[in-house]
Amino acid sequence: MTITLHVCVTCRRGLPDADDSPRAGAALHQALVRAGMPDGVRIVAAECLSACDNGCNIALSAPGRWSYVYGHMDPEAHVADILAGAAAYAAAPDGIVPWRERPVIFRKQSLARIPPLEPAK
Amino acid sequence: MTITLHVCVTCRRGLPDADDSPRAGAALHQALVRAGMPDGVRIVAAECLSACDNGCNIALSAPGRWSYVYGHMDPEAHVADILAGAAAYAAAPDGIVPWRERPVIFRKQSLARIPPLEPAK
């Protein structure tokens, strides 16, 4: 199954916009694209995940699985961990990754999760 | 279309558990069930929406629509507003309710939203 990594590209990360620099969310999206997606992960830019006080924000979703939203993602520090966490979500048959196998940033910086629309298969 | 109102029933709302009282999330769920669901809304109990610092928590979701998570829901004060907001979400063809038509608690207490799995129809 291909899962989706949503990245908010409009996030300012609580900072005023500087005219000549990309937004923090766009920088995170670019850094992730440059790093390359793991197997089974597609990246999709989102315009606002409505968690602006906690940016940068990402979300993971896939049909029949819980969706997860994570905050306080750092475009410089967290790219490798985000990709590892997305890969683990893609690889878990039901999307539920054992707690200890989740990156620390996913364990500590969860904003919310939403049940699957249909029971997980 | 029937949309789903998820209510976290395990939420302690940041308070220590008292042995003889239901959890705040369970109380919210019970109050909503008692009030009755609007047309097109089904209520589903969820065990933890992973937003424990911001409880009580609810989420709205439906196929092809953005999902929304709201926090700091009050089992005594917010039942009518939650039901009005869920009804508006159910009635909007794409689930995107005009800003001014959303209850204030939905405008002010958004925790996150997640894009639809498929493009909204």
mmCIF file of N, CA and C in Angstrom, chain A:
data_model
loop_
_atom_site.group_PDB
_atom_site.id
_atom_site.type_symbol
_atom_site.label_atom_id
_atom_site.label_comp_id
_atom_site.label_asym_id
_atom_site.label_seq_id
_atom_site.Cartn_x
_atom_site.Cartn_y
_atom_site.Cartn_z
ATOM 1 N N MET A 1 0.827 -1.203 0.000
ATOM 2 C CA MET A 1 0.000 0.000 0.000
ATOM 3 C C MET A 1 0.866 1.261 0.000
ATOM 4 N N THR A 2 0.476 2.246 -0.769
ATOM 5 C CA THR A 2 1.172 3.532 -0.731
ATOM 6 C C THR A 2 0.485 4.437 0.282
ATOM 7 N N ILE A 3 1.264 4.967 1.197
ATOM 8 C CA ILE A 3 0.702 5.880 2.182
ATOM 9 C C ILE A 3 1.095 7.312 1.792
ATOM 10 N N THR A 4 0.394 8.270 2.376
ATOM 11 C CA THR A 4 0.637 9.667 2.022
ATOM 12 C C THR A 4 1.248 10.425 3.192
ATOM 13 N N LEU A 5 2.334 11.114 2.894
ATOM 14 C CA LEU A 5 2.953 12.038 3.847
ATOM 15 C C LEU A 5 2.544 13.453 3.424
ATOM 16 N N HIS A 6 1.657 14.047 4.211
ATOM 17 C CA HIS A 6 1.212 15.410 3.947
ATOM 18 C C HIS A 6 2.158 16.383 4.655
ATOM 19 N N VAL A 7 2.578 17.404 3.954
ATOM 20 C CA VAL A 7 3.459 18.406 4.563
ATOM 21 C C VAL A 7 2.839 19.782 4.343
ATOM 22 N N CYS A 8 2.592 20.484 5.441
ATOM 23 C CA CYS A 8 2.036 21.831 5.321
ATOM 24 C C CYS A 8 3.113 22.756 4.780
ATOM 25 N N VAL A 9 2.870 23.321 3.602
ATOM 26 C CA VAL A 9 3.885 24.189 2.977
ATOM 27 C C VAL A 9 3.621 25.670 3.251
ATOM 28 N N THR A 10 2.516 25.958 3.926
ATOM 29 C CA THR A 10 2.216 27.362 4.208
ATOM 30 C C THR A 10 2.636 27.764 5.617
ATOM 31 N N CYS A 11 3.172 26.811 6.372
ATOM 32 C CA CYS A 11 3.496 27.074 7.783
ATOM 33 C C CYS A 11 4.610 28.104 7.923
ATOM 34 N N ARG A 12 4.389 29.047 8.806
ATOM 35 C CA ARG A 12 5.407 30.045 9.126
ATOM 36 C C ARG A 12 6.183 29.665 10.387
ATOM 37 N N ARG A 13 5.760 28.606 11.014
ATOM 38 C CA ARG A 13 6.429 28.143 12.234
ATOM 39 C C ARG A 13 6.462 29.225 13.306
ATOM 40 N N GLY A 14 5.408 30.008 13.345
ATOM 41 C CA GLY A 14 5.281 31.039 14.371
ATOM 42 C C GLY A 14 6.127 32.263 14.149
ATOM 43 N N LEU A 15 6.840 32.310 13.012
ATOM 44 C CA LEU A 15 7.742 33.443 12.777
ATOM 45 C C LEU A 15 7.142 34.385 11.743
ATOM 46 N N PRO A 16 7.483 35.663 11.833
ATOM 47 C CA PRO A 16 7.053 36.587 10.774
ATOM 48 C C PRO A 16 7.726 36.189 9.461
ATOM 49 N N ASP A 17 6.999 36.389 8.366
ATOM 50 C CA ASP A 17 7.566 36.094 7.053
ATOM 51 C C ASP A 17 8.687 37.067 6.713
ATOM 52 N N ALA A 18 9.814 36.545 6.311
ATOM 53 C CA ALA A 18 10.841 37.390 5.708
ATOM 54 C C ALA A 18 10.597 37.344 4.202
ATOM 55 N N ASP A 19 10.672 38.501 3.574
ATOM 56 C CA ASP A 19 10.309 38.570 2.161
ATOM 57 C C ASP A 19 11.148 37.647 1.285
ATOM 58 N N ASP A 20 12.385 37.459 1.658
ATOM 59 C CA ASP A 20 13.298 36.786 0.740
ATOM 60 C C ASP A 20 13.572 35.322 1.109
ATOM 61 N N SER A 21 12.832 34.807 2.053
ATOM 62 C CA SER A 21 13.098 33.408 2.405
ATOM 63 C C SER A 21 11.822 32.596 2.288
ATOM 64 N N PRO A 22 11.943 31.342 1.923
ATOM 65 C CA PRO A 22 10.745 30.507 1.836
ATOM 66 C C PRO A 22 10.168 30.267 3.223
ATOM 67 N N ARG A 23 8.889 29.958 3.261
ATOM 68 C CA ARG A 23 8.272 29.626 4.543
ATOM 69 C C ARG A 23 8.871 28.331 5.084
ATOM 70 N N ALA A 24 8.825 28.208 6.394
ATOM 71 C CA ALA A 24 9.414 27.034 7.033
ATOM 72 C C ALA A 24 8.788 25.749 6.501
ATOM 73 N N GLY A 25 7.482 25.767 6.305
ATOM 74 C CA GLY A 25 6.820 24.569 5.793
ATOM 75 C C GLY A 25 7.287 24.198 4.392
ATOM 76 N N ALA A 26 7.467 25.214 3.558
ATOM 77 C CA ALA A 26 7.969 24.952 2.205
ATOM 78 C C ALA A 26 9.396 24.424 2.256
ATOM 79 N N ALA A 27 10.188 24.964 3.177
ATOM 80 C CA ALA A 27 11.562 24.478 3.319
ATOM 81 C C ALA A 27 11.570 23.015 3.763
ATOM 82 N N LEU A 28 10.677 22.676 4.668
ATOM 83 C CA LEU A 28 10.591 21.275 5.112
ATOM 84 C C LEU A 28 10.185 20.373 3.948
ATOM 85 N N HIS A 29 9.189 20.804 3.192
ATOM 86 C CA HIS A 29 8.741 20.015 2.042
ATOM 87 C C HIS A 29 9.885 19.810 1.050
ATOM 88 N N GLN A 30 10.608 20.883 0.765
ATOM 89 C CA GLN A 30 11.727 20.784 -0.181
ATOM 90 C C GLN A 30 12.807 19.830 0.339
ATOM 91 N N ALA A 31 13.104 19.933 1.609
ATOM 92 C CA ALA A 31 14.154 19.074 2.179
ATOM 93 C C ALA A 31 13.746 17.602 2.109
ATOM 94 N N LEU A 32 12.470 17.340 2.335
ATOM 95 C CA LEU A 32 11.988 15.954 2.268
ATOM 96 C C LEU A 32 12.029 15.434 0.833
ATOM 97 N N VAL A 33 11.599 16.274 -0.104
ATOM 98 C CA VAL A 33 11.629 15.853 -1.512
ATOM 99 C C VAL A 33 13.073 15.575 -1.942
ATOM 100 N N ARG A 34 13.976 16.447 -1.538
ATOM 101 C CA ARG A 34 15.394 16.249 -1.894
ATOM 102 C C ARG A 34 15.927 14.943 -1.311
ATOM 103 N N ALA A 35 15.504 14.651 -0.097
ATOM 104 C CA ALA A 35 16.015 13.431 0.548
ATOM 105 C C ALA A 35 15.490 12.173 -0.137
ATOM 106 N N GLY A 36 14.303 12.279 -0.733
ATOM 107 C CA GLY A 36 13.747 11.126 -1.446
ATOM 108 C C GLY A 36 12.836 10.301 -0.553
ATOM 109 N N MET A 37 11.717 9.861 -1.140
ATOM 110 C CA MET A 37 10.742 9.106 -0.351
ATOM 111 C C MET A 37 11.136 7.642 -0.237
ATOM 112 N N PRO A 38 10.878 7.047 0.937
ATOM 113 C CA PRO A 38 11.056 5.587 1.084
ATOM 114 C C PRO A 38 10.013 4.848 0.244
ATOM 115 N N ASP A 39 10.235 3.542 0.089
ATOM 116 C CA ASP A 39 9.249 2.725 -0.623
ATOM 117 C C ASP A 39 7.878 2.857 0.031
ATOM 118 N N GLY A 40 6.863 2.991 -0.803
ATOM 119 C CA GLY A 40 5.503 2.987 -0.287
ATOM 120 C C GLY A 40 5.046 4.315 0.285
ATOM 121 N N VAL A 41 5.834 5.364 0.098
ATOM 122 C CA VAL A 41 5.472 6.680 0.643
ATOM 123 C C VAL A 41 5.420 7.685 -0.500
ATOM 124 N N ARG A 42 4.320 8.409 -0.570
ATOM 125 C CA ARG A 42 4.263 9.541 -1.501
ATOM 126 C C ARG A 42 4.111 10.803 -0.681
ATOM 127 N N ILE A 43 4.716 11.872 -1.143
ATOM 128 C CA ILE A 43 4.655 13.145 -0.419
ATOM 129 C C ILE A 43 3.698 14.086 -1.146
ATOM 130 N N VAL A 44 2.860 14.756 -0.392
ATOM 131 C CA VAL A 44 1.873 15.676 -0.962
ATOM 132 C C VAL A 44 1.910 16.972 -0.156
ATOM 133 N N ALA A 45 2.042 18.082 -0.838
ATOM 134 C CA ALA A 45 2.014 19.387 -0.174
ATOM 135 C C ALA A 45 0.587 19.722 0.231
ATOM 136 N N ALA A 46 0.421 20.224 1.438
ATOM 137 C CA ALA A 46 -0.899 20.639 1.914
ATOM 138 C C ALA A 46 -0.849 22.126 2.243
ATOM 139 N N GLU A 47 -1.956 22.789 1.995
ATOM 140 C CA GLU A 47 -2.019 24.199 2.351
ATOM 141 C C GLU A 47 -2.759 24.334 3.661
ATOM 142 N N CYS A 48 -2.006 24.357 4.723
ATOM 143 C CA CYS A 48 -2.502 24.519 6.086
ATOM 144 C C CYS A 48 -3.142 23.258 6.644
ATOM 145 N N LEU A 49 -2.548 22.764 7.676
ATOM 146 C CA LEU A 49 -3.126 21.643 8.428
ATOM 147 C C LEU A 49 -3.809 22.143 9.707
ATOM 148 N N SER A 50 -4.029 23.450 9.782
ATOM 149 C CA SER A 50 -4.786 24.048 10.904
ATOM 150 C C SER A 50 -4.192 23.717 12.267
ATOM 151 N N ALA A 51 -2.884 23.688 12.322
ATOM 152 C CA ALA A 51 -2.213 23.470 13.597
ATOM 153 C C ALA A 51 -1.074 24.491 13.711
ATOM 154 N N CYS A 52 -1.412 25.723 13.338
ATOM 155 C CA CYS A 52 -0.399 26.755 13.082
ATOM 156 C C CYS A 52 0.439 27.100 14.320
ATOM 157 N N ASP A 53 -0.126 26.896 15.498
ATOM 158 C CA ASP A 53 0.648 27.204 16.707
ATOM 159 C C ASP A 53 1.732 26.163 16.980
ATOM 160 N N ASN A 54 1.690 25.080 16.251
ATOM 161 C CA ASN A 54 2.605 23.968 16.531
ATOM 162 C C ASN A 54 3.453 23.562 15.337
ATOM 163 N N GLY A 55 3.567 24.445 14.327
ATOM 164 C CA GLY A 55 4.313 24.112 13.111
ATOM 165 C C GLY A 55 5.807 23.977 13.352
ATOM 166 N N CYS A 56 6.475 23.346 12.373
ATOM 167 C CA CYS A 56 5.928 22.803 11.135
ATOM 168 C C CYS A 56 5.142 21.514 11.402
ATOM 169 N N ASN A 57 4.162 21.279 10.520
ATOM 170 C CA ASN A 57 3.277 20.145 10.718
ATOM 171 C C ASN A 57 3.305 19.171 9.537
ATOM 172 N N ILE A 58 3.154 17.910 9.864
ATOM 173 C CA ILE A 58 3.007 16.861 8.859
ATOM 174 C C ILE A 58 1.868 15.942 9.285
ATOM 175 N N ALA A 59 1.383 15.153 8.332
ATOM 176 C CA ALA A 59 0.379 14.141 8.650
ATOM 177 C C ALA A 59 0.656 12.898 7.819
ATOM 178 N N LEU A 60 0.273 11.761 8.345
ATOM 179 C CA LEU A 60 0.356 10.487 7.633
ATOM 180 C C LEU A 60 -1.048 9.918 7.515
ATOM 181 N N SER A 61 -1.400 9.439 6.323
ATOM 182 C CA SER A 61 -2.708 8.814 6.157
ATOM 183 C C SER A 61 -2.661 7.772 5.058
ATOM 184 N N ALA A 62 -3.614 6.878 5.100
ATOM 185 C CA ALA A 62 -3.773 5.841 4.079
ATOM 186 C C ALA A 62 -5.140 5.212 4.279
ATOM 187 N N PRO A 63 -5.708 4.666 3.208
ATOM 188 C CA PRO A 63 -7.038 4.061 3.321
ATOM 189 C C PRO A 63 -7.079 2.979 4.399
ATOM 190 N N GLY A 64 -8.112 3.033 5.235
ATOM 191 C CA GLY A 64 -8.320 1.996 6.235
ATOM 192 C C GLY A 64 -7.408 2.078 7.443
ATOM 193 N N ARG A 65 -6.633 3.159 7.558
ATOM 194 C CA ARG A 65 -5.689 3.287 8.667
ATOM 195 C C ARG A 65 -5.981 4.531 9.501
ATOM 196 N N TRP A 66 -5.529 4.502 10.744
ATOM 197 C CA TRP A 66 -5.502 5.720 11.534
ATOM 198 C C TRP A 66 -4.627 6.751 10.813
ATOM 199 N N SER A 67 -5.045 8.017 10.869
ATOM 200 C CA SER A 67 -4.215 9.131 10.399
ATOM 201 C C SER A 67 -3.546 9.773 11.604
ATOM 202 N N TYR A 68 -2.349 10.285 11.395
ATOM 203 C CA TYR A 68 -1.587 10.898 12.478
ATOM 204 C C TYR A 68 -1.127 12.289 12.067
ATOM 205 N N VAL A 69 -1.147 13.219 13.015
ATOM 206 C CA VAL A 69 -0.616 14.560 12.783
ATOM 207 C C VAL A 69 0.493 14.827 13.796
ATOM 208 N N TYR A 70 1.610 15.314 13.302
ATOM 209 C CA TYR A 70 2.746 15.623 14.169
ATOM 210 C C TYR A 70 3.129 17.091 14.006
ATOM 211 N N GLY A 71 3.564 17.693 15.126
ATOM 212 C CA GLY A 71 3.919 19.108 15.102
ATOM 213 C C GLY A 71 5.357 19.355 15.512
ATOM 214 N N HIS A 72 5.725 20.624 15.438
ATOM 215 C CA HIS A 72 7.072 21.055 15.820
ATOM 216 C C HIS A 72 8.155 20.308 15.040
ATOM 217 N N MET A 73 7.876 20.071 13.767
ATOM 218 C CA MET A 73 8.871 19.436 12.913
ATOM 219 C C MET A 73 9.891 20.488 12.460
ATOM 220 N N ASP A 74 11.155 20.125 12.539
ATOM 221 C CA ASP A 74 12.234 21.058 12.211
ATOM 222 C C ASP A 74 12.797 20.723 10.825
ATOM 223 N N PRO A 75 12.737 21.676 9.890
ATOM 224 C CA PRO A 75 13.195 21.391 8.518
ATOM 225 C C PRO A 75 14.669 20.994 8.452
ATOM 226 N N GLU A 76 15.435 21.389 9.446
ATOM 227 C CA GLU A 76 16.857 21.040 9.402
ATOM 228 C C GLU A 76 17.168 19.776 10.190
ATOM 229 N N ALA A 77 16.484 19.599 11.302
ATOM 230 C CA ALA A 77 16.883 18.518 12.208
ATOM 231 C C ALA A 77 16.111 17.212 12.007
ATOM 232 N N HIS A 78 14.926 17.264 11.420
ATOM 233 C CA HIS A 78 14.014 16.119 11.535
ATOM 234 C C HIS A 78 13.734 15.348 10.252
ATOM 235 N N VAL A 79 14.393 15.698 9.164
ATOM 236 C CA VAL A 79 14.073 15.055 7.885
ATOM 237 C C VAL A 79 14.265 13.539 7.953
ATOM 238 N N ALA A 80 15.393 13.096 8.467
ATOM 239 C CA ALA A 80 15.662 11.657 8.500
ATOM 240 C C ALA A 80 14.647 10.929 9.382
ATOM 241 N N ASP A 81 14.320 11.518 10.512
ATOM 242 C CA ASP A 81 13.352 10.877 11.410
ATOM 243 C C ASP A 81 11.952 10.842 10.796
ATOM 244 N N ILE A 82 11.565 11.901 10.125
ATOM 245 C CA ILE A 82 10.250 11.912 9.471
ATOM 246 C C ILE A 82 10.168 10.794 8.436
ATOM 247 N N LEU A 83 11.233 10.654 7.649
ATOM 248 C CA LEU A 83 11.219 9.617 6.613
ATOM 249 C C LEU A 83 11.232 8.222 7.226
ATOM 250 N N ALA A 84 11.963 8.054 8.311
ATOM 251 C CA ALA A 84 11.971 6.750 8.990
ATOM 252 C C ALA A 84 10.586 6.436 9.552
ATOM 253 N N GLY A 85 9.946 7.427 10.133
ATOM 254 C CA GLY A 85 8.614 7.218 10.694
ATOM 255 C C GLY A 85 7.574 6.945 9.622
ATOM 256 N N ALA A 86 7.694 7.642 8.490
ATOM 257 C CA ALA A 86 6.764 7.405 7.380
ATOM 258 C C ALA A 86 6.968 6.014 6.803
ATOM 259 N N ALA A 87 8.224 5.585 6.703
ATOM 260 C CA ALA A 87 8.521 4.248 6.182
ATOM 261 C C ALA A 87 7.955 3.174 7.113
ATOM 262 N N ALA A 88 8.070 3.399 8.408
ATOM 263 C CA ALA A 88 7.547 2.426 9.372
ATOM 264 C C ALA A 88 6.023 2.345 9.280
ATOM 265 N N TYR A 89 5.386 3.493 9.106
ATOM 266 C CA TYR A 89 3.921 3.523 8.947
ATOM 267 C C TYR A 89 3.521 2.787 7.681
ATOM 268 N N ALA A 90 4.269 2.997 6.609
ATOM 269 C CA ALA A 90 3.964 2.314 5.344
ATOM 270 C C ALA A 90 4.148 0.810 5.475
ATOM 271 N N ALA A 91 5.147 0.409 6.244
ATOM 272 C CA ALA A 91 5.489 -1.010 6.333
ATOM 273 C C ALA A 91 4.583 -1.781 7.291
ATOM 274 N N ALA A 92 3.966 -1.083 8.238
ATOM 275 C CA ALA A 92 3.094 -1.771 9.202
ATOM 276 C C ALA A 92 1.777 -2.121 8.509
ATOM 277 N N PRO A 93 1.366 -3.376 8.570
ATOM 278 C CA PRO A 93 0.169 -3.782 7.817
ATOM 279 C C PRO A 93 -1.068 -2.955 8.138
ATOM 280 N N ASP A 94 -1.212 -2.536 9.392
ATOM 281 C CA ASP A 94 -2.379 -1.739 9.761
ATOM 282 C C ASP A 94 -2.023 -0.284 10.036
ATOM 283 N N GLY A 95 -0.770 0.082 9.798
ATOM 284 C CA GLY A 95 -0.346 1.461 10.022
ATOM 285 C C GLY A 95 -0.032 1.775 11.475
ATOM 286 N N ILE A 96 -0.263 0.800 12.360
ATOM 287 C CA ILE A 96 0.024 1.032 13.780
ATOM 288 C C ILE A 96 1.425 0.510 14.079
ATOM 289 N N VAL A 97 2.355 1.434 14.223
ATOM 290 C CA VAL A 97 3.754 1.090 14.449
ATOM 291 C C VAL A 97 3.966 0.904 15.953
ATOM 292 N N PRO A 98 4.601 -0.202 16.363
ATOM 293 C CA PRO A 98 4.879 -0.373 17.796
ATOM 294 C C PRO A 98 5.575 0.860 18.362
ATOM 295 N N TRP A 99 5.166 1.211 19.568
ATOM 296 C CA TRP A 99 5.590 2.473 20.177
ATOM 297 C C TRP A 99 7.107 2.666 20.120
ATOM 298 N N ARG A 100 7.842 1.636 20.509
ATOM 299 C CA ARG A 100 9.298 1.785 20.589
ATOM 300 C C ARG A 100 9.960 1.900 19.230
ATOM 301 N N GLU A 101 9.214 1.537 18.183
ATOM 302 C CA GLU A 101 9.795 1.632 16.836
ATOM 303 C C GLU A 101 9.482 2.964 16.169
ATOM 304 N N ARG A 102 8.737 3.799 16.867
ATOM 305 C CA ARG A 102 8.447 5.129 16.299
ATOM 306 C C ARG A 102 9.602 6.076 16.609
ATOM 307 N N PRO A 103 9.944 6.974 15.698
ATOM 308 C CA PRO A 103 10.949 7.986 16.027
ATOM 309 C C PRO A 103 10.504 8.781 17.259
ATOM 310 N N VAL A 104 11.470 9.226 18.028
ATOM 311 C CA VAL A 104 11.144 9.984 19.240
ATOM 312 C C VAL A 104 10.273 11.198 18.917
ATOM 313 N N ILE A 105 10.544 11.854 17.802
ATOM 314 C CA ILE A 105 9.723 13.039 17.475
ATOM 315 C C ILE A 105 8.269 12.662 17.248
ATOM 316 N N PHE A 106 8.001 11.437 16.812
ATOM 317 C CA PHE A 106 6.604 11.011 16.641
ATOM 318 C C PHE A 106 5.998 10.669 18.003
ATOM 319 N N ARG A 107 6.812 10.113 18.883
ATOM 320 C CA ARG A 107 6.279 9.779 20.214
ATOM 321 C C ARG A 107 5.967 11.034 21.024
ATOM 322 N N LYS A 108 6.823 12.032 20.888
ATOM 323 C CA LYS A 108 6.733 13.214 21.755
ATOM 324 C C LYS A 108 5.915 14.346 21.145
ATOM 325 N N GLN A 109 5.765 14.349 19.825
ATOM 326 C CA GLN A 109 5.200 15.527 19.181
ATOM 327 C C GLN A 109 3.922 15.208 18.390
ATOM 328 N N SER A 110 3.188 14.220 18.898
ATOM 329 C CA SER A 110 1.885 13.931 18.305
ATOM 330 C C SER A 110 0.920 15.062 18.609
ATOM 331 N N LEU A 111 0.224 15.517 17.615
ATOM 332 C CA LEU A 111 -0.832 16.514 17.842
ATOM 333 C C LEU A 111 -2.197 15.852 17.922
ATOM 334 N N ALA A 112 -2.397 14.818 17.110
ATOM 335 C CA ALA A 112 -3.690 14.134 17.110
ATOM 336 C C ALA A 112 -3.619 12.922 16.201
ATOM 337 N N ARG A 113 -4.577 12.037 16.370
ATOM 338 C CA ARG A 113 -4.772 10.953 15.411
ATOM 339 C C ARG A 113 -6.269 10.802 15.208
ATOM 340 N N ILE A 114 -6.636 10.300 14.046
ATOM 341 C CA ILE A 114 -8.051 10.153 13.676
ATOM 342 C C ILE A 114 -8.272 8.712 13.245
ATOM 343 N N PRO A 115 -9.335 8.084 13.752
ATOM 344 C CA PRO A 115 -9.592 6.683 13.371
ATOM 345 C C PRO A 115 -9.812 6.534 11.870
ATOM 346 N N PRO A 116 -9.589 5.322 11.376
ATOM 347 C CA PRO A 116 -9.848 5.066 9.952
ATOM 348 C C PRO A 116 -11.324 5.235 9.628
ATOM 349 N N LEU A 117 -11.589 5.580 8.381
ATOM 350 C CA LEU A 117 -12.981 5.708 7.937
ATOM 351 C C LEU A 117 -13.669 4.362 7.962
ATOM 352 N N GLU A 118 -12.921 3.334 7.590
ATOM 353 C CA GLU A 118 -13.441 1.976 7.624
ATOM 354 C C GLU A 118 -12.546 1.190 8.552
ATOM 355 N N PRO A 119 -13.025 0.080 9.089
ATOM 356 C CA PRO A 119 -12.155 -0.748 9.936
ATOM 357 C C PRO A 119 -10.871 -1.099 9.183
ATOM 358 N N ALA A 120 -9.744 -1.066 9.922
ATOM 359 C CA ALA A 120 -8.462 -1.411 9.317
ATOM 360 C C ALA A 120 -8.511 -2.830 8.790
ATOM 361 N N LYS A 121 -7.875 -3.042 7.637
ATOM 362 C CA LYS A 121 -7.873 -4.382 7.028
ATOM 363 C C LYS A 121 -6.605 -5.119 7.438
#
